[in-house]
mmCIF file of C-alpha atoms and ligand atoms in Angstrom:
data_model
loop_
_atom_site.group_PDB
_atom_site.id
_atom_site.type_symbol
_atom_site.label_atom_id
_atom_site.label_comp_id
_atom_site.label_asym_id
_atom_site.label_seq_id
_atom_site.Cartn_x
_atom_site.Cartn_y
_atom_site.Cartn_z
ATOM 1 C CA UNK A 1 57.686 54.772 12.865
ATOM 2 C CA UNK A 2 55.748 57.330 14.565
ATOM 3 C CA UNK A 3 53.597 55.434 17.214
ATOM 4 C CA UNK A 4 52.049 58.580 18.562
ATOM 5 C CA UNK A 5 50.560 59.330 15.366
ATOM 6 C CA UNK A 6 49.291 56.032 14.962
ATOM 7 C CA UNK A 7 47.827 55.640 17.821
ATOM 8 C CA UNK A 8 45.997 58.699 17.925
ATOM 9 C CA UNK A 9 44.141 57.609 14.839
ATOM 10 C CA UNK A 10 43.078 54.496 16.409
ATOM 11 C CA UNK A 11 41.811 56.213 19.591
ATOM 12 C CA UNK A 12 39.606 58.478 17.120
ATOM 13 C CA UNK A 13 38.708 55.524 15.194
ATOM 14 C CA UNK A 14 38.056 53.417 19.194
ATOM 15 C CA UNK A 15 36.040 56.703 20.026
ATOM 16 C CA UNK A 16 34.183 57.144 16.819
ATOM 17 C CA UNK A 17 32.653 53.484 17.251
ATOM 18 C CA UNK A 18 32.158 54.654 20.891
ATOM 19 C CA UNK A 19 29.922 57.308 19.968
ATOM 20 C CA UNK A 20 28.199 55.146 17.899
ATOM 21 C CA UNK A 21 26.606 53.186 20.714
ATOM 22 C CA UNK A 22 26.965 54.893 23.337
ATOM 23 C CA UNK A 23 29.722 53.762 25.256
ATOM 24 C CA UNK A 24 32.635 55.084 27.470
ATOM 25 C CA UNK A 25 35.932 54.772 25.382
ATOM 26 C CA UNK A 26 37.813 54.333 28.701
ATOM 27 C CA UNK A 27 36.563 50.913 28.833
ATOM 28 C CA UNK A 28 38.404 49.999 26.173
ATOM 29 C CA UNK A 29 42.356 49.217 26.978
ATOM 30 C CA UNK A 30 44.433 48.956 23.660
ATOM 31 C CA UNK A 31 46.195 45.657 24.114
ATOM 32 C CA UNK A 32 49.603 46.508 21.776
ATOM 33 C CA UNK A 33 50.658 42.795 20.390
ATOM 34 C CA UNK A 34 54.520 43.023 19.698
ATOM 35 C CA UNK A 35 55.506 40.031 18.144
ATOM 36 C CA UNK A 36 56.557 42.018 15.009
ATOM 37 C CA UNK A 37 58.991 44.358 16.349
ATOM 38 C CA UNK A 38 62.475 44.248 18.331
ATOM 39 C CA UNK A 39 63.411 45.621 21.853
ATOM 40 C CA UNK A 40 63.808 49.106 20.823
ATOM 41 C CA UNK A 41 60.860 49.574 19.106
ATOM 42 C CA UNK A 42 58.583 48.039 21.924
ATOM 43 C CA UNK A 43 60.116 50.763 24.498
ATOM 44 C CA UNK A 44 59.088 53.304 21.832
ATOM 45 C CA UNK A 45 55.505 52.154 21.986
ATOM 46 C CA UNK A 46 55.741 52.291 25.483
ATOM 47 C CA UNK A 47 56.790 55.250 25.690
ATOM 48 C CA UNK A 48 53.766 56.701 23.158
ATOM 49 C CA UNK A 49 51.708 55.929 26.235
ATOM 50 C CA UNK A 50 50.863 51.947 25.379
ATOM 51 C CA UNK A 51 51.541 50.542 28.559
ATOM 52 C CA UNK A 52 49.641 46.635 28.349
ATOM 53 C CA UNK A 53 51.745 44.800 25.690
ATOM 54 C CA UNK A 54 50.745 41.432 24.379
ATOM 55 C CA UNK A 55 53.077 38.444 22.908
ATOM 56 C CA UNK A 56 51.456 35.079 22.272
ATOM 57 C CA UNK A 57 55.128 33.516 22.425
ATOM 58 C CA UNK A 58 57.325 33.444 25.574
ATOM 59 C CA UNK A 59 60.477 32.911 23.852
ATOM 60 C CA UNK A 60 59.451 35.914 21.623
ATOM 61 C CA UNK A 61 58.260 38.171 24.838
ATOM 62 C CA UNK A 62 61.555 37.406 26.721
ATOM 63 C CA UNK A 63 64.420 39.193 25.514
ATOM 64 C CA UNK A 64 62.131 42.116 25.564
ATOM 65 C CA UNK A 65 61.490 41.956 29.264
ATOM 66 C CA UNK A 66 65.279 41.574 30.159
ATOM 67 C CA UNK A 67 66.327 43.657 27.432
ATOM 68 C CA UNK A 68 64.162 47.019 28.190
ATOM 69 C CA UNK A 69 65.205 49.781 30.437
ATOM 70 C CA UNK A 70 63.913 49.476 33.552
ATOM 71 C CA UNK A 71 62.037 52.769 34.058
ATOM 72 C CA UNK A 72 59.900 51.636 30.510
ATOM 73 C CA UNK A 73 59.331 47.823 31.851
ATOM 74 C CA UNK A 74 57.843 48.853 35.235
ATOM 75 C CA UNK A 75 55.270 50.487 33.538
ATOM 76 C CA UNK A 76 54.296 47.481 31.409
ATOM 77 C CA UNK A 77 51.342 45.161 31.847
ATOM 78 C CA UNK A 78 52.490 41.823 30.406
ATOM 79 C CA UNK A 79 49.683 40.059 28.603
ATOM 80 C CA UNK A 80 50.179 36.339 27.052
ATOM 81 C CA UNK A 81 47.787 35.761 24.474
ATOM 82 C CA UNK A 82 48.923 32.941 22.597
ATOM 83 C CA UNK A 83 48.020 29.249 22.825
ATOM 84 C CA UNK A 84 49.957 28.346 25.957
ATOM 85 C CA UNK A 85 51.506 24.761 26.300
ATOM 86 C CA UNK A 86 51.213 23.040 30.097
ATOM 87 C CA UNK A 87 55.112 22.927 30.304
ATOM 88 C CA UNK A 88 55.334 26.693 30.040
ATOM 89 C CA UNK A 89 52.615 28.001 32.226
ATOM 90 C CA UNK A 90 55.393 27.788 34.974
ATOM 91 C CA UNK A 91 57.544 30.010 33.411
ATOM 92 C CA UNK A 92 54.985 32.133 31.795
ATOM 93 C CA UNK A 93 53.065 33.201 35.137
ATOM 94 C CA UNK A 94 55.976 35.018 36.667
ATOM 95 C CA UNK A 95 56.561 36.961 33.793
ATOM 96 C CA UNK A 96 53.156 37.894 32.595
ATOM 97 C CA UNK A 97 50.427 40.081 34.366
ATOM 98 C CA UNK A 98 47.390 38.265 32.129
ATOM 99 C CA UNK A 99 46.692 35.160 30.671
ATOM 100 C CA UNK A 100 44.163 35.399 27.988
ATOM 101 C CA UNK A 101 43.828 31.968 26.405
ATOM 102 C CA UNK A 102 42.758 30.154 28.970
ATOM 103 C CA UNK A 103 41.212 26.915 26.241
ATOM 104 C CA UNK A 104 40.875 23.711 28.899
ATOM 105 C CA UNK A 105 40.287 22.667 32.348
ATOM 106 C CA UNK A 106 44.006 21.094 32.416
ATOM 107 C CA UNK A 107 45.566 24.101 31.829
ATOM 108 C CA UNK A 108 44.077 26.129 34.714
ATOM 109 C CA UNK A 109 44.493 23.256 36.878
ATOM 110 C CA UNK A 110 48.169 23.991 35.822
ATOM 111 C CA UNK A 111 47.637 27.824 36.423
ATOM 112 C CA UNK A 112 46.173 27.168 39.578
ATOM 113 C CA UNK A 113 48.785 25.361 40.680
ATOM 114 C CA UNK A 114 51.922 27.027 39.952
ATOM 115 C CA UNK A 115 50.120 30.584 40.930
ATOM 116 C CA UNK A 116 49.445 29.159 44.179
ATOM 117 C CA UNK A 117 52.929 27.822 44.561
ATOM 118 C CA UNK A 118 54.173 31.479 44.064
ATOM 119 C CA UNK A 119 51.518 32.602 46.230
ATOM 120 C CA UNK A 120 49.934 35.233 43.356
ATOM 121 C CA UNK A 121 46.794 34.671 41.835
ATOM 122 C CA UNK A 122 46.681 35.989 38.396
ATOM 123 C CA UNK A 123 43.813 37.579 35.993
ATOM 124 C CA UNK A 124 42.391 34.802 33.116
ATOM 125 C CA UNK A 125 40.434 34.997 30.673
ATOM 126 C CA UNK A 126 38.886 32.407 28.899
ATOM 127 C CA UNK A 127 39.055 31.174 25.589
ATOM 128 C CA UNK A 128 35.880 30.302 23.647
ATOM 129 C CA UNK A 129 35.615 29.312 20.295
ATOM 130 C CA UNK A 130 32.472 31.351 18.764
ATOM 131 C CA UNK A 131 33.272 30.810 15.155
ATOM 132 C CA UNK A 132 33.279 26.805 15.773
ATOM 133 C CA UNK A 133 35.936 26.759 13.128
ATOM 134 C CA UNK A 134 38.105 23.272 13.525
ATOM 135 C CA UNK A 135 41.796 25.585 13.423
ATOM 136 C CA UNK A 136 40.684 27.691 16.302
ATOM 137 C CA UNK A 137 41.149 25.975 20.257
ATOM 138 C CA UNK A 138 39.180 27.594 22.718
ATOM 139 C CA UNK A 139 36.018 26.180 24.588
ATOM 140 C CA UNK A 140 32.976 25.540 22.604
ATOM 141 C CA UNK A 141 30.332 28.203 23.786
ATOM 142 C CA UNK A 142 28.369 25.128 25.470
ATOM 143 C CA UNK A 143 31.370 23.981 27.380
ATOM 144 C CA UNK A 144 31.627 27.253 29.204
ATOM 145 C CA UNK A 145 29.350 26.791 32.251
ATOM 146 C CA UNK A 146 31.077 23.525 33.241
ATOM 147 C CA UNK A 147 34.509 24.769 32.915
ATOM 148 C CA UNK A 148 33.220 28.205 35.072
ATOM 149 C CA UNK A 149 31.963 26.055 37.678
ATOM 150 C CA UNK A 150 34.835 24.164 37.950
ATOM 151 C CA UNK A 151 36.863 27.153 38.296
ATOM 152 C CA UNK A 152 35.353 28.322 41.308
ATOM 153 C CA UNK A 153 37.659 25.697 42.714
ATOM 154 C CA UNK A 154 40.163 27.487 41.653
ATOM 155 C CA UNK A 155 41.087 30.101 44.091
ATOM 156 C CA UNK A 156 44.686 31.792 42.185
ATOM 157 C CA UNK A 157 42.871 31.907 38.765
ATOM 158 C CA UNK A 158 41.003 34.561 38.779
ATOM 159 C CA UNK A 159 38.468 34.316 35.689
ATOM 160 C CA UNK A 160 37.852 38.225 34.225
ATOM 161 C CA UNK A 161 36.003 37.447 31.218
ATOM 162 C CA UNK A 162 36.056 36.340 27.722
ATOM 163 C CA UNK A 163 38.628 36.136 24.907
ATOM 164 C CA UNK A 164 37.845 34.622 20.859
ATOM 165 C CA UNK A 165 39.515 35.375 17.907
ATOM 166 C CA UNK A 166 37.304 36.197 14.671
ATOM 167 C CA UNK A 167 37.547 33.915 11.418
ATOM 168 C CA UNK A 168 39.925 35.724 8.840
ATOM 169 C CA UNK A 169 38.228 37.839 6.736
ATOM 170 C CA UNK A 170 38.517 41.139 4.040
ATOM 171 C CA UNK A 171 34.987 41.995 5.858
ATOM 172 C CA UNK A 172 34.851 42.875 9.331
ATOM 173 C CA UNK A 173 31.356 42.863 8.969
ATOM 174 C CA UNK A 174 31.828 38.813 8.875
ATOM 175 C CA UNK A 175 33.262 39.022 12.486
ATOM 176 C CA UNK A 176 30.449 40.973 14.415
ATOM 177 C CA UNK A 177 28.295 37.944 14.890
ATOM 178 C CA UNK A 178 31.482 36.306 16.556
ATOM 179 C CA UNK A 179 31.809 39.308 18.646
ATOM 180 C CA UNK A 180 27.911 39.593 19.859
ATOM 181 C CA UNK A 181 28.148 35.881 20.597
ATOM 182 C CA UNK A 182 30.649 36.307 22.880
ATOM 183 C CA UNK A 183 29.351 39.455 24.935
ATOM 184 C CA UNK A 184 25.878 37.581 24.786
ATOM 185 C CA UNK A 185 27.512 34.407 26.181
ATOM 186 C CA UNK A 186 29.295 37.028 29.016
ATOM 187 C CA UNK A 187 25.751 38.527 29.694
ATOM 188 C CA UNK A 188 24.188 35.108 30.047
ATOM 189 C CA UNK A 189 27.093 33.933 32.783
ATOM 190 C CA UNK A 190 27.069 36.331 35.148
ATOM 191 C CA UNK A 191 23.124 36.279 35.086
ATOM 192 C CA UNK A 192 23.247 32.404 35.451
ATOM 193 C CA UNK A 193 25.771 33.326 38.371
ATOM 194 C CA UNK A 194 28.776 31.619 37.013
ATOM 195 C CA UNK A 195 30.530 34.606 36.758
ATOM 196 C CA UNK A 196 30.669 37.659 38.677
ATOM 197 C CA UNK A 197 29.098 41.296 38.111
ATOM 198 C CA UNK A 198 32.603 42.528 37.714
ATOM 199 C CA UNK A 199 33.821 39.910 35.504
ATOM 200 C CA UNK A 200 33.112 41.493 32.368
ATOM 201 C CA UNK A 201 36.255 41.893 30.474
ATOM 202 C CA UNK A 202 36.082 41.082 26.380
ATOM 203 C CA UNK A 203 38.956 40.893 24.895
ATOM 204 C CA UNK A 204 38.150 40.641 20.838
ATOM 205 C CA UNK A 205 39.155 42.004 18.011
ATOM 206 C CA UNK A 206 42.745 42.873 15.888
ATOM 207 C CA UNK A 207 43.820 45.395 13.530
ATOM 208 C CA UNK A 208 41.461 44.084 10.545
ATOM 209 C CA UNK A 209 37.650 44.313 13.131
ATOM 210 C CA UNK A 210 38.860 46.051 16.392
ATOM 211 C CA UNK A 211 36.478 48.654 15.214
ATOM 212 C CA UNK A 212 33.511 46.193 15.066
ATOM 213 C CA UNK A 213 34.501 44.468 17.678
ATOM 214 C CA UNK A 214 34.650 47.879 20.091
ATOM 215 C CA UNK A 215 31.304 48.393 18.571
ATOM 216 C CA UNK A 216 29.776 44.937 19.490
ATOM 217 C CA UNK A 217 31.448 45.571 23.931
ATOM 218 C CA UNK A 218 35.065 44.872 23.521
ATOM 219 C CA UNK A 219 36.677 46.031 26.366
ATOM 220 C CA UNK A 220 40.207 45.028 25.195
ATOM 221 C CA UNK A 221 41.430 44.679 21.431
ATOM 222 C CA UNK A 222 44.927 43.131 20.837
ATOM 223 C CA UNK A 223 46.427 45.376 18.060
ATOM 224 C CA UNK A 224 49.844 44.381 15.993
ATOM 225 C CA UNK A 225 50.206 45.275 12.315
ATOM 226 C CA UNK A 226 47.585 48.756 12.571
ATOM 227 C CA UNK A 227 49.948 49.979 15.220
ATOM 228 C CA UNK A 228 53.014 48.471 14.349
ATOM 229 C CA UNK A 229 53.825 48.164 10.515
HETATM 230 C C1 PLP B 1 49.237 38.485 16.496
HETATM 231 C C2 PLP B 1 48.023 38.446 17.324
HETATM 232 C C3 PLP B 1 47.182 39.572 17.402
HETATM 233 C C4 PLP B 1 47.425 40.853 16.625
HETATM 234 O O1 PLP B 1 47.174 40.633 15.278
HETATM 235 P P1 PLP B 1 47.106 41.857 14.233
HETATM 236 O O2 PLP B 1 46.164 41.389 13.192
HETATM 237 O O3 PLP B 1 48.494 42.051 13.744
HETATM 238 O O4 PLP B 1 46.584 43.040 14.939
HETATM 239 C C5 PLP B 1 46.068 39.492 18.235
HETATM 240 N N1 PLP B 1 45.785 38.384 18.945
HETATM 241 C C6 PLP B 1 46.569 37.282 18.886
HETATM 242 C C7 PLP B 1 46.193 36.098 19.713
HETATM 243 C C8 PLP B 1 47.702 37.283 18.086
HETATM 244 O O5 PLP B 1 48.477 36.186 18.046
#
């Protein structure tokens, strides 16, 4: 597989939406998911310049990090973006650089307290579930302010922004409400004051809307099977 070649195409087709409302495609950091693919391959993706890898399983993320050759792995930026059980969240932190399913108040109580205990606060996003469909976890958009506020408490989870996951669909089209409703839900927080001016991170869409989803503010899309397969 030539990942250089692939990944150009999806920087034209990140700029191309770019362009098409007027934004910067340097905001938007290519998040390559590599659940599907062994050891070797991930270095190779590395090494065609994707440097914040995504696995939504520890167990599935591990033999990667031990396995890879040192000079790729410090260059990586670990990012866990699978549903994450309270059990694990102590061995997940040390590993991983971002947490981006962040879905209920006792799970960054957990965070909180096992970053502290290691004494290294660590990036979050939260979870929200725009679609409202019953499979999906994540907060229900009109949970959000409570859980921000309690948060605050929370001095070793550091909230970034925003992360949902589109229904599954042929269309893209179908996901761009999902997509607006989360940057519009962003917009209203940080003018409420529950989040900061510089929390503004998005992280939506995946190989079948990334397109849309740049289109609609993403600022990170987690990309598997486009890049991968
Ligand atoms: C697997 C996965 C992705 C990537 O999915 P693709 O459709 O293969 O791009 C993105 N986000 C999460 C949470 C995933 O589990």
């Amino acid at each position: 597989m030539d990942y250089e070649t692939r990944l150009q195409e999806i920087r034209a087709e990140i700029a191309g939406a770019c362009l098409r409302v007027g934004r910067d495609p340097e905001d938007v950091r290519i998040v390559a998911v590599t659940k599907y693919i062994d050891t070797e391959q991930t270095e190779n993706v590395v090494r065609a310049g994707l440097t914040d890898l995504g696995e939504n399983r520890l167990q599935v993320a591990l033999p990667k990090m031990e396995g890879m050759a040192a000079d790729v792995q410090e260059r990586v930026r670990w990012h866990y973006i699978g549903n994450l059980q309270t059990k694990k969240v102590k061995d997940v932190l040390p590993r991983f650089d971002w947490i981006h399913s962040v879905d209920r108040l006792s799970l960054a109580e957990e965070i909180q307290k096992r970053a502290a205990a290691i004494g290294r606060p660590i990036p979050c996003l939260v979870q929200v579930n725009v679609s409202g469909e019953e499979s999906k976890s994540g907060f229900a958009p009109g949970e959000v302010p409570a859980f921000l506020q309690a948060a605050r408490e929370m001095d070793f989870v550091e909230i970034r922004g925003f992360m949902t996951m589109a229904p599954v669909s042929q269309d893209p089209e179908e996901a761009r409400p999902v997509f607006r409703g989360l940057r519009e839900l962003r917009d209203e927080m940080i003018a409420r004051g529950l989040l900061p001016q510089t929390s503004r991170e998005l992280s939506m869409g995946m190989s079948g809307d990334y397109v849309v989803a740049v289109e609609e503010g993403a600022t990170m899309v987690r990309l598997g099977s486009v890049l991968v397969k």
